[in-house]
Amino acid sequence: MNPETEFREGLEELASHYKEVLRLLGEDPSREGLLKTPMRVAKAMQILTRGYFQDAHKVLTDALFEETYSQMVIVKDIDFFSLCEHHMVPFYGKVHVAYIPNGYITGLSKIARVVDIFSHRLQVQERLTQQIKDCIQETLHPMGVMVVIEAKHMCMQMRGVEKQNAITTTSDFSGAFNQAKTREEFMNLLRGESKRI
């Protein structure tokens, strides 16, 4: 399914609700500039929440390989966008993931796909961090997983306290990452300069 061209059931109904939202906000949904807005927003919301209908565990198992490598695997600086479930406005930033294989590895792009699936749901950053970690732990059964997310929240930038530069950092970890030395190694690698390829 291509989320840009194929949409889920309920699209027309969703658009009709957005038409009413426009009216309640004091707009005229029948004016030229807004005629197609309800359907555009309905389609956008289905794209932004497509993660509800995708299986992150299956993404990992579809590219599962036996491998004896047992050192840290890190995929860092994974861009993500999500919608805050409290105000339904975006939060966005970077996800950094590390795991220590225990007989199996997965395709590196699949880690980014897991991030994509869980971020395309109404979220809070804390839950997003935990869901990514739990999915990798439960599917790959590695010796440990650690996830760090750094994000800016539009609900803090556009409304409320209106703080433009605040960054929220969350982390979750399991297994070998319960050891401070292992966590420190991961964090040191995150802080290191990436070599340009």
XYZ file of N, CA, C and O in Angstrom:
788
model
N 0.838 -1.196 0.000
C 0.000 0.000 0.000
C 0.876 1.250 0.000
O 1.775 1.389 0.823
N 0.630 2.140 -0.924
C 1.321 3.425 -0.980
C 0.459 4.460 -0.269
O -0.605 4.823 -0.763
N 0.918 4.974 0.906
C 0.068 5.884 1.683
C -0.173 7.212 0.989
O -1.048 7.969 1.397
N 0.573 7.521 -0.069
C 0.351 8.767 -0.793
C -0.769 8.647 -1.825
O -1.292 9.647 -2.295
N -1.128 7.420 -2.205
C -2.137 7.256 -3.251
C -3.300 6.362 -2.839
O -4.354 6.387 -3.460
N -3.117 5.533 -1.811
C -4.182 4.632 -1.358
C -4.569 5.005 0.062
O -3.722 5.097 0.943
N -5.861 5.192 0.276
C -6.316 5.671 1.574
C -7.278 4.673 2.199
O -7.872 3.834 1.526
N -7.420 4.777 3.508
C -8.212 3.816 4.267
C -9.689 4.184 4.252
O -10.082 5.296 3.896
N -10.484 3.244 4.673
C -11.924 3.457 4.808
C -12.183 4.624 5.764
O -11.434 4.848 6.706
N -13.236 5.366 5.503
C -13.612 6.471 6.385
C -13.079 7.824 5.956
O -13.267 8.814 6.665
N -12.426 7.879 4.800
C -11.817 9.132 4.349
C -12.864 10.236 4.149
O -12.667 11.377 4.595
N -13.969 9.905 3.485
C -15.024 10.905 3.233
C -15.610 11.425 4.534
O -15.854 12.628 4.697
N -15.842 10.510 5.476
C -16.403 10.914 6.769
C -15.433 11.823 7.519
O -15.830 12.829 8.121
N -14.153 11.467 7.472
C -13.136 12.289 8.120
C -13.124 13.692 7.523
O -13.064 14.699 8.257
N -13.201 13.774 6.195
C -13.221 15.082 5.519
C -14.426 15.903 5.935
O -14.324 17.122 6.141
N -15.578 15.246 6.095
C -16.783 15.990 6.497
C -16.626 16.577 7.895
O -17.114 17.680 8.178
N -15.915 15.867 8.768
C -15.661 16.396 10.116
C -14.737 17.613 10.055
O -14.933 18.589 10.784
N -13.725 17.556 9.180
C -12.832 18.702 9.067
C -13.555 19.917 8.471
O -13.235 21.054 8.814
N -14.529 19.680 7.608
C -15.335 20.789 7.083
C -16.081 21.481 8.221
O -16.136 22.718 8.295
N -16.611 20.683 9.139
C -17.323 21.248 10.288
C -16.356 21.962 11.232
O -16.686 23.003 11.797
N -15.148 21.434 11.373
C -14.129 22.097 12.204
C -13.839 23.494 11.651
O -13.769 24.470 12.409
N -13.681 23.598 10.336
C -13.443 24.907 9.727
C -14.566 25.879 10.061
O -14.324 27.045 10.403
N -15.806 25.393 9.964
C -16.954 26.252 10.261
C -16.931 26.708 11.713
O -17.142 27.878 12.022
N -16.618 25.777 12.629
C -16.591 26.099 14.058
C -15.464 27.056 14.423
O -15.539 27.772 15.422
N -14.416 27.070 13.590
C -13.310 27.999 13.824
C -13.619 29.406 13.309
O -12.842 30.330 13.517
N -14.755 29.559 12.627
C -15.151 30.866 12.133
C -14.860 31.082 10.661
O -14.978 32.197 10.149
N -14.483 30.004 9.965
C -14.193 30.096 8.540
C -15.422 29.747 7.705
O -16.396 29.216 8.213
N -15.312 30.031 6.429
C -16.354 29.663 5.471
C -15.817 28.515 4.616
O -15.037 28.743 3.688
N -16.199 27.271 4.906
C -15.662 26.124 4.164
C -16.014 26.130 2.678
O -15.421 25.379 1.905
N -16.947 27.000 2.278
C -17.350 27.023 0.868
C -16.546 28.037 0.059
O -16.705 28.108 -1.167
N -15.680 28.801 0.701
C -14.887 29.756 -0.084
C -13.806 29.009 -0.862
O -13.374 27.926 -0.481
N -13.390 29.618 -1.971
C -12.544 28.931 -2.946
C -11.300 28.286 -2.330
O -10.989 27.132 -2.601
N -10.588 29.022 -1.503
C -9.337 28.524 -0.943
C -9.492 27.346 0.004
O -8.522 26.634 0.269
N -10.715 27.146 0.504
C -10.947 26.079 1.487
C -11.780 24.919 0.948
O -11.998 23.941 1.672
N -12.216 25.003 -0.291
C -13.101 23.976 -0.826
C -12.504 22.575 -0.722
O -13.192 21.616 -0.370
N -11.229 22.433 -1.015
C -10.592 21.116 -1.009
C -9.822 20.828 0.282
O -9.259 19.750 0.441
N -9.822 21.801 1.187
C -9.044 21.644 2.422
C -9.496 20.459 3.277
O -8.650 19.683 3.756
N -10.782 20.255 3.503
C -11.177 19.120 4.351
C -10.656 17.776 3.838
O -10.166 16.959 4.632
N -10.718 17.547 2.527
C -10.221 16.287 1.988
C -8.695 16.220 2.054
O -8.122 15.165 2.351
N -8.043 17.354 1.804
C -6.575 17.368 1.908
C -6.136 17.007 3.329
O -5.190 16.242 3.527
N -6.813 17.596 4.312
C -6.447 17.336 5.709
C -6.754 15.885 6.077
O -5.960 15.219 6.755
N -7.883 15.378 5.616
C -8.240 13.979 5.894
C -7.179 13.032 5.339
O -6.756 12.087 6.021
N -6.731 13.278 4.108
C -5.697 12.439 3.511
C -4.386 12.572 4.284
O -3.693 11.568 4.550
N -4.035 13.802 4.648
C -2.795 14.022 5.407
C -2.842 13.276 6.734
O -1.856 12.641 7.139
N -3.971 13.311 7.419
C -4.078 12.649 8.724
C -3.991 11.132 8.575
O -3.415 10.459 9.435
N -4.532 10.589 7.497
C -4.382 9.149 7.291
C -2.923 8.780 7.038
O -2.453 7.742 7.509
N -2.205 9.627 6.317
C -0.779 9.375 6.086
C -0.005 9.484 7.399
O 0.829 8.632 7.725
N -0.296 10.519 8.173
C 0.443 10.774 9.413
C 0.146 9.747 10.504
O 0.886 9.664 11.492
N -0.922 8.972 10.344
C -1.275 7.949 11.346
C -1.256 6.545 10.751
O -1.845 5.617 11.304
N -0.542 6.355 9.645
C -0.531 5.048 8.988
C 0.114 3.964 9.847
O -0.082 2.776 9.603
N 0.877 4.349 10.854
C 1.545 3.370 11.709
C 0.604 2.458 12.473
O 0.999 1.355 12.875
N -0.634 2.890 12.662
C -1.612 2.033 13.340
C -1.900 0.759 12.556
O -2.341 -0.238 13.117
N -1.645 0.787 11.256
C -1.996 -0.331 10.387
C -0.758 -1.042 9.834
O -0.844 -1.751 8.842
N 0.383 -0.843 10.490
C 1.625 -1.495 10.081
C 2.199 -2.278 11.265
O 2.011 -1.889 12.421
N 2.874 -3.355 10.957
C 3.409 -4.265 11.973
C 4.925 -4.124 12.048
O 5.646 -4.617 11.181
N 5.398 -3.453 13.091
C 6.837 -3.206 13.238
C 7.611 -4.497 13.483
O 8.750 -4.641 13.028
N 7.022 -5.448 14.181
C 7.692 -6.723 14.439
C 7.944 -7.469 13.117
O 9.019 -8.034 12.907
N 6.958 -7.433 12.226
C 7.096 -8.127 10.941
C 8.200 -7.492 10.091
O 8.929 -8.192 9.384
N 8.324 -6.173 10.163
C 9.389 -5.485 9.432
C 10.748 -6.045 9.819
O 11.604 -6.302 8.962
N 10.954 -6.279 11.113
C 12.240 -6.810 11.574
C 12.429 -8.267 11.177
O 13.507 -8.668 10.747
N 11.390 -9.072 11.317
C 11.533 -10.500 11.023
C 11.645 -10.769 9.527
O 12.190 -11.801 9.131
N 11.170 -9.858 8.689
C 11.296 -10.025 7.237
C 12.743 -9.911 6.767
O 13.064 -10.284 5.640
N 13.600 -9.333 7.620
C 15.020 -9.184 7.257
C 15.885 -9.645 8.427
O 16.743 -8.927 8.912
N 15.631 -10.868 8.878
C 16.344 -11.434 10.026
C 17.406 -12.404 9.525
O 17.120 -13.286 8.717
N 18.642 -12.212 10.005
C 19.753 -13.028 9.526
C 20.549 -13.583 10.699
O 20.824 -12.857 11.661
N 20.936 -14.850 10.597
C 21.828 -15.424 11.608
C 23.206 -14.813 11.444
O 23.720 -14.716 10.333
N 23.806 -14.411 12.564
C 25.126 -13.774 12.508
C 25.783 -13.888 13.872
O 25.126 -13.704 14.901
N 27.077 -14.177 13.890
C 27.787 -14.361 15.161
C 28.285 -13.053 15.755
O 28.796 -13.037 16.870
N 28.146 -11.964 15.042
C 28.604 -10.654 15.540
C 27.919 -10.339 16.865
O 26.701 -10.456 16.993
N 28.707 -9.947 17.870
C 28.119 -9.705 19.190
C 28.599 -8.402 19.823
O 28.668 -8.280 21.046
N 28.947 -7.425 18.972
C 29.299 -6.099 19.469
C 28.155 -5.138 19.144
O 27.183 -5.494 18.482
N 28.280 -3.917 19.612
C 27.203 -2.947 19.477
C 26.949 -2.568 18.020
O 27.882 -2.316 17.254
N 25.679 -2.540 17.642
C 25.244 -2.035 16.337
C 24.461 -0.758 16.609
O 23.505 -0.768 17.388
N 24.884 0.333 15.984
C 24.241 1.626 16.232
C 23.719 2.202 14.924
O 24.434 2.238 13.926
N 22.469 2.631 14.953
C 21.899 3.422 13.858
C 21.490 4.742 14.487
O 20.573 4.775 15.313
N 22.192 5.813 14.126
C 21.911 7.090 14.781
C 21.422 8.132 13.786
O 21.481 7.937 12.574
N 20.891 9.207 14.351
C 20.393 10.339 13.557
C 19.276 9.932 12.602
O 19.219 10.366 11.450
N 18.374 9.091 13.075
C 17.186 8.724 12.292
C 16.172 9.857 12.447
O 15.650 10.086 13.543
N 15.898 10.577 11.382
C 14.907 11.659 11.446
C 13.515 11.081 11.665
O 13.165 10.037 11.102
N 12.721 11.777 12.468
C 11.330 11.346 12.634
C 10.433 12.566 12.821
O 10.876 13.641 13.238
N 9.164 12.376 12.500
C 8.105 13.341 12.758
C 6.949 12.565 13.358
O 6.648 11.456 12.915
N 6.305 13.133 14.356
C 5.148 12.482 14.945
C 4.144 13.550 15.368
O 4.435 14.751 15.286
N 2.967 13.106 15.790
C 1.942 14.024 16.283
C 1.735 13.800 17.772
O 1.465 12.678 18.203
N 1.853 14.873 18.537
C 1.591 14.822 19.974
C 0.118 14.490 20.198
O -0.758 15.116 19.616
N -0.147 13.493 21.025
C -1.541 13.083 21.230
C -2.330 14.091 22.069
O -3.561 14.023 22.111
N -1.662 15.029 22.722
C -2.373 15.997 23.564
C -2.939 17.164 22.764
O -4.013 17.671 23.077
N -2.213 17.611 21.724
C -2.665 18.754 20.931
C -2.732 18.453 19.436
O -3.141 19.300 18.655
N -2.258 17.255 19.033
C -2.232 16.856 17.628
C -1.456 17.852 16.771
O -1.858 18.180 15.648
N -0.356 18.345 17.322
C 0.591 19.138 16.547
C 1.910 18.365 16.527
O 2.136 17.486 17.368
N 2.800 18.655 15.581
C 3.994 17.820 15.417
C 5.025 17.960 16.535
O 5.153 19.010 17.159
N 5.746 16.870 16.763
C 7.053 16.942 17.397
C 8.003 16.151 16.505
O 7.593 15.243 15.792
N 9.260 16.533 16.520
C 10.185 16.009 15.520
C 11.612 16.044 16.057
O 11.923 16.792 16.988
N 12.474 15.231 15.469
C 13.863 15.231 15.901
C 14.624 14.033 15.387
O 14.420 13.598 14.247
N 15.485 13.478 16.262
C 16.363 12.373 15.896
C 16.189 11.223 16.877
O 16.031 11.433 18.080
N 16.254 10.016 16.327
C 16.244 8.794 17.135
C 17.589 8.106 16.947
O 18.091 8.007 15.817
N 18.167 7.637 18.047
C 19.416 6.889 18.018
C 19.146 5.524 18.647
O 18.601 5.446 19.752
N 19.523 4.467 17.957
C 19.235 3.101 18.413
C 20.532 2.297 18.436
O 21.326 2.362 17.494
N 20.714 1.536 19.506
C 21.831 0.587 19.585
C 21.293 -0.749 20.072
O 20.390 -0.797 20.914
N 21.834 -1.833 19.520
C 21.535 -3.151 20.069
C 22.764 -4.030 19.954
O 23.653 -3.780 19.133
N 22.835 -5.024 20.818
C 23.943 -5.971 20.815
C 23.374 -7.322 20.405
O 22.595 -7.931 21.151
N 23.695 -7.789 19.193
C 23.091 -9.021 18.674
C 23.384 -10.239 19.549
O 24.394 -10.303 20.243
N 22.457 -11.170 19.476
C 22.580 -12.431 20.215
C 22.260 -13.580 19.255
O 21.328 -14.339 19.465
N 23.029 -13.635 18.156
C 22.823 -14.685 17.165
C 22.087 -14.229 15.926
O 22.121 -14.908 14.904
N 21.387 -13.071 16.009
C 20.627 -12.570 14.864
C 20.813 -11.069 14.713
O 20.910 -10.338 15.707
N 20.849 -10.631 13.464
C 20.832 -9.207 13.152
C 19.665 -8.956 12.199
O 19.093 -9.891 11.635
N 19.338 -7.679 12.020
C 18.306 -7.312 11.059
C 18.891 -6.293 10.097
O 19.934 -5.690 10.371
N 18.247 -6.103 8.957
C 18.700 -5.088 8.013
C 18.694 -3.712 8.658
O 17.752 -3.374 9.384
N 19.730 -2.935 8.423
C 19.854 -1.638 9.098
C 18.686 -0.710 8.785
O 18.219 0.025 9.659
N 18.187 -0.750 7.563
C 17.064 0.123 7.212
C 15.806 -0.246 7.982
O 14.899 0.587 8.140
N 15.744 -1.487 8.472
C 14.549 -1.934 9.192
C 14.428 -1.235 10.545
O 13.318 -1.051 11.047
N 15.557 -0.853 11.131
C 15.516 -0.093 12.387
C 14.820 1.243 12.149
O 13.947 1.663 12.913
N 15.188 1.899 11.038
C 14.546 3.169 10.690
C 13.061 2.970 10.393
O 12.231 3.832 10.724
N 12.710 1.846 9.776
C 11.296 1.554 9.492
C 10.499 1.377 10.779
O 9.339 1.802 10.864
N 11.099 0.749 11.787
C 10.428 0.599 13.087
C 10.138 1.979 13.683
O 9.042 2.242 14.178
N 11.123 2.870 13.618
C 10.934 4.243 14.099
C 9.785 4.895 13.347
O 8.901 5.524 13.939
N 9.752 4.718 12.029
C 8.724 5.317 11.184
C 7.329 4.821 11.568
O 6.377 5.603 11.663
N 7.207 3.537 11.797
C 5.892 2.958 12.114
C 5.356 3.499 13.430
O 4.203 3.935 13.523
N 6.178 3.498 14.474
C 5.682 3.949 15.777
C 5.504 5.466 15.833
O 4.648 5.962 16.574
N 6.275 6.205 15.033
C 6.116 7.663 15.042
C 4.891 8.102 14.243
O 4.381 9.205 14.450
N 4.397 7.236 13.342
C 3.195 7.575 12.579
C 1.939 7.112 13.314
O 1.077 6.406 12.765
N 1.863 7.505 14.573
C 0.697 7.303 15.431
C 0.618 8.518 16.338
O 1.596 9.252 16.471
N -0.523 8.749 16.958
C -0.579 9.799 17.974
C 0.303 9.337 19.123
O 0.170 8.211 19.606
N 1.217 10.198 19.575
C 2.271 9.734 20.471
C 2.578 10.731 21.577
O 2.197 11.904 21.519
N 3.293 10.223 22.569
C 4.099 11.038 23.466
C 5.524 10.508 23.315
O 5.720 9.319 23.024
N 6.499 11.359 23.507
C 7.883 10.964 23.245
C 8.321 9.806 24.138
O 9.054 8.916 23.708
N 7.849 9.816 25.380
C 8.245 8.763 26.316
C 7.780 7.389 25.837
O 8.541 6.417 25.861
N 6.541 7.290 25.377
C 6.014 6.016 24.893
C 6.701 5.591 23.603
O 7.003 4.411 23.405
N 6.932 6.556 22.715
C 7.616 6.263 21.449
C 8.976 5.622 21.720
O 9.342 4.619 21.095
N 9.709 6.171 22.672
C 11.027 5.637 23.038
C 10.905 4.185 23.495
O 11.657 3.305 23.059
N 9.939 3.934 24.361
C 9.754 2.587 24.909
C 9.275 1.600 23.857
O 9.732 0.446 23.817
N 8.369 2.023 22.981
C 7.843 1.113 21.961
C 8.938 0.658 20.995
O 8.977 -0.517 20.607
N 9.819 1.569 20.608
C 10.918 1.196 19.705
C 11.822 0.188 20.396
O 12.181 -0.848 19.818
N 12.183 0.470 21.644
C 13.050 -0.444 22.400
C 12.398 -1.803 22.579
O 13.020 -2.845 22.329
N 11.135 -1.825 22.991
C 10.440 -3.095 23.233
C 10.328 -3.927 21.968
O 10.504 -5.148 21.991
N 10.032 -3.291 20.837
C 9.880 -4.015 19.572
C 11.174 -4.719 19.188
O 11.163 -5.904 18.816
N 12.287 -4.009 19.289
C 13.577 -4.608 18.926
C 13.941 -5.718 19.911
O 14.400 -6.792 19.510
N 13.705 -5.478 21.195
C 14.026 -6.482 22.215
C 13.189 -7.749 22.023
O 13.701 -8.868 22.056
N 11.896 -7.579 21.809
C 10.981 -8.725 21.709
C 11.161 -9.504 20.411
O 10.875 -10.702 20.362
N 11.626 -8.830 19.353
C 11.722 -9.475 18.046
C 13.089 -10.097 17.801
O 13.187 -11.230 17.333
N 14.157 -9.369 18.117
C 15.508 -9.863 17.849
C 16.110 -10.632 19.024
O 17.083 -11.357 18.846
N 15.549 -10.435 20.229
C 16.100 -11.048 21.449
C 17.598 -10.795 21.583
O 18.374 -11.722 21.815
N 18.023 -9.534 21.438
C 19.449 -9.234 21.544
C 19.897 -9.249 23.005
O 19.080 -9.389 23.921
N 21.199 -9.071 23.205
C 21.724 -8.991 24.567
C 21.332 -7.677 25.234
O 21.396 -7.571 26.458
N 20.912 -6.715 24.451
C 20.445 -5.451 24.999
C 20.093 -4.474 23.903
O 20.565 -4.590 22.766
N 19.243 -3.517 24.237
C 18.813 -2.459 23.313
C 18.830 -1.141 24.077
O 18.474 -1.097 25.256
N 19.223 -0.070 23.393
C 19.088 1.271 23.963
C 18.584 2.220 22.889
O 19.030 2.165 21.743
N 17.637 3.058 23.285
C 17.049 4.048 22.376
C 17.125 5.416 23.040
O 16.760 5.554 24.220
N 17.601 6.401 22.307
C 17.623 7.791 22.769
C 16.912 8.634 21.720
O 17.173 8.489 20.522
N 16.003 9.490 22.174
C 15.295 10.394 21.266
C 15.511 11.828 21.731
O 15.367 12.144 22.914
N 15.863 12.695 20.773
C 15.986 14.136 21.024
C 14.973 14.825 20.119
O 14.991 14.607 18.907
N 14.088 15.627 20.714
C 13.004 16.179 19.897
C 12.613 17.586 20.325
O 12.782 17.976 21.485
N 12.078 18.316 19.354
C 11.426 19.600 19.609
C 9.926 19.393 19.446
O 9.483 18.685 18.538
N 9.159 20.053 20.306
C 7.713 19.877 20.336
C 7.026 21.180 19.944
O 7.197 22.199 20.620
N 6.259 21.129 18.860
C 5.562 22.329 18.403
C 4.527 22.810 19.418
O 4.211 23.997 19.452
N 4.036 21.907 20.272
C 3.078 22.342 21.291
C 3.756 23.256 22.313
O 3.084 24.065 22.964
N 5.086 23.153 22.456
C 5.834 24.075 23.314
C 6.305 25.304 22.551
O 6.539 26.349 23.141
N 6.436 25.179 21.223
C 6.945 26.289 20.430
C 5.839 27.240 19.968
O 6.039 28.454 19.914
N 4.671 26.686 19.622
C 3.601 27.481 19.018
C 2.563 27.962 20.015
O 1.841 28.911 19.741
N 2.439 27.298 21.155
C 1.396 27.624 22.127
C 1.994 27.469 23.525
O 3.156 27.128 23.673
N 1.184 27.700 24.538
C 1.656 27.511 25.910
C 2.855 28.382 26.232
O 2.811 29.593 26.080
N 3.975 27.763 26.624
C 5.151 28.531 27.055
C 5.892 29.187 25.895
O 6.704 30.078 26.104
N 5.669 28.720 24.660
C 6.274 29.285 23.455
C 7.794 29.395 23.571
O 8.381 30.446 23.331
N 8.437 28.295 23.919
C 9.899 28.229 24.017
C 10.438 27.553 22.754
O 10.232 26.362 22.538
N 11.150 28.321 21.920
C 11.521 27.858 20.589
C 12.680 26.865 20.572
O 12.795 26.069 19.651
N 13.550 26.917 21.555
C 14.779 26.130 21.479
C 14.852 24.989 22.478
O 15.905 24.358 22.615
N 13.773 24.716 23.180
C 13.791 23.623 24.151
C 13.841 22.275 23.432
O 13.103 22.040 22.472
N 14.734 21.409 23.889
C 14.865 20.062 23.337
C 14.584 19.063 24.450
O 15.113 19.182 25.551
N 13.743 18.084 24.161
C 13.420 17.036 25.119
C 14.179 15.773 24.741
O 14.132 15.340 23.593
N 14.870 15.191 25.715
C 15.625 13.960 25.488
C 15.049 12.854 26.356
O 14.832 13.053 27.555
N 14.771 11.706 25.744
C 14.297 10.533 26.479
C 15.181 9.345 26.126
O 15.775 9.302 25.047
N 15.259 8.384 27.029
C 16.023 7.164 26.752
C 15.344 5.987 27.410
O 14.611 6.135 28.402
N 15.579 4.816 26.860
C 15.122 3.563 27.458
C 16.115 2.491 27.040
O 16.724 2.578 25.972
N 16.306 1.495 27.895
C 17.316 0.484 27.614
C 16.973 -0.814 28.314
O 16.136 -0.854 29.227
N 17.628 -1.874 27.850
C 17.391 -3.207 28.414
C 18.687 -4.008 28.376
O 19.654 -3.638 27.713
N 18.687 -5.132 29.080
C 19.787 -6.095 29.013
C 21.135 -5.502 29.342
O 21.327 -4.864 30.385
N 22.093 -5.688 28.436
C 23.472 -5.245 28.656
C 23.579 -3.748 28.907
O 24.530 -3.285 29.541
N 22.607 -2.986 28.441
C 22.655 -1.537 28.630
C 22.271 -1.122 30.044
O 22.346 0.065 30.382
N 21.873 -2.080 30.875
C 21.683 -1.772 32.291
C 23.019 -1.474 32.962
O 23.053 -0.897 34.053
N 24.108 -1.865 32.330
C 25.442 -1.560 32.851
C 25.842 -0.159 32.404
O 25.809 0.165 31.218
N 26.239 0.656 33.367
C 26.590 2.052 33.079
C 27.694 2.151 32.034
O 27.672 3.045 31.173
N 28.657 1.223 32.058
C 29.775 1.266 31.118
C 29.287 1.099 29.679
O 29.778 1.762 28.758
N 28.320 0.220 29.461
C 27.792 -0.015 28.113
C 27.002 1.192 27.634
O 27.122 1.619 26.478
N 26.191 1.765 28.528
C 25.444 2.978 28.170
C 26.407 4.115 27.824
O 26.198 4.854 26.863
N 27.467 4.236 28.612
C 28.441 5.301 28.388
C 29.127 5.133 27.030
O 29.358 6.115 26.313
N 29.439 3.892 26.659
C 30.047 3.643 25.346
C 29.120 4.122 24.238
O 29.551 4.777 23.274
N 27.836 3.784 24.346
C 26.853 4.217 23.349
C 26.797 5.740 23.281
O 26.870 6.336 22.198
N 26.689 6.402 24.432
C 26.569 7.857 24.447
C 27.835 8.518 23.896
O 27.754 9.532 23.195
N 29.003 7.954 24.177
C 30.250 8.496 23.631
C 30.278 8.381 22.112
O 30.734 9.287 21.408
N 29.778 7.257 21.594
C 29.720 7.076 20.147
C 28.726 8.047 19.506
O 28.934 8.526 18.392
N 27.638 8.347 20.215
C 26.671 9.320 19.699
C 27.286 10.711 19.618
O 27.024 11.468 18.682
N 28.081 11.058 20.606
C 28.678 12.396 20.652
C 29.832 12.551 19.672
O 30.236 13.673 19.350
N 30.387 11.423 19.194
C 31.541 11.478 18.289
C 31.178 12.078 16.958
O 30.028 12.050 16.520
N 32.174 12.634 16.291
C 31.967 13.228 14.972
C 31.765 12.125 13.941
O 32.562 11.192 13.862
N 30.717 12.216 13.163
C 30.501 11.263 12.074
C 31.455 11.596 10.927
O 31.626 12.752 10.571
N 32.081 10.572 10.359
C 32.957 10.778 9.199
C 32.106 10.991 7.957
O 31.122 10.306 7.745
N 32.517 11.964 7.155
C 31.808 12.203 5.895
C 32.200 11.141 4.879
O 33.363 10.824 4.723
N 31.211 10.587 4.191
C 31.483 9.526 3.208
C 31.490 10.135 1.810
O 30.647 10.918 1.467
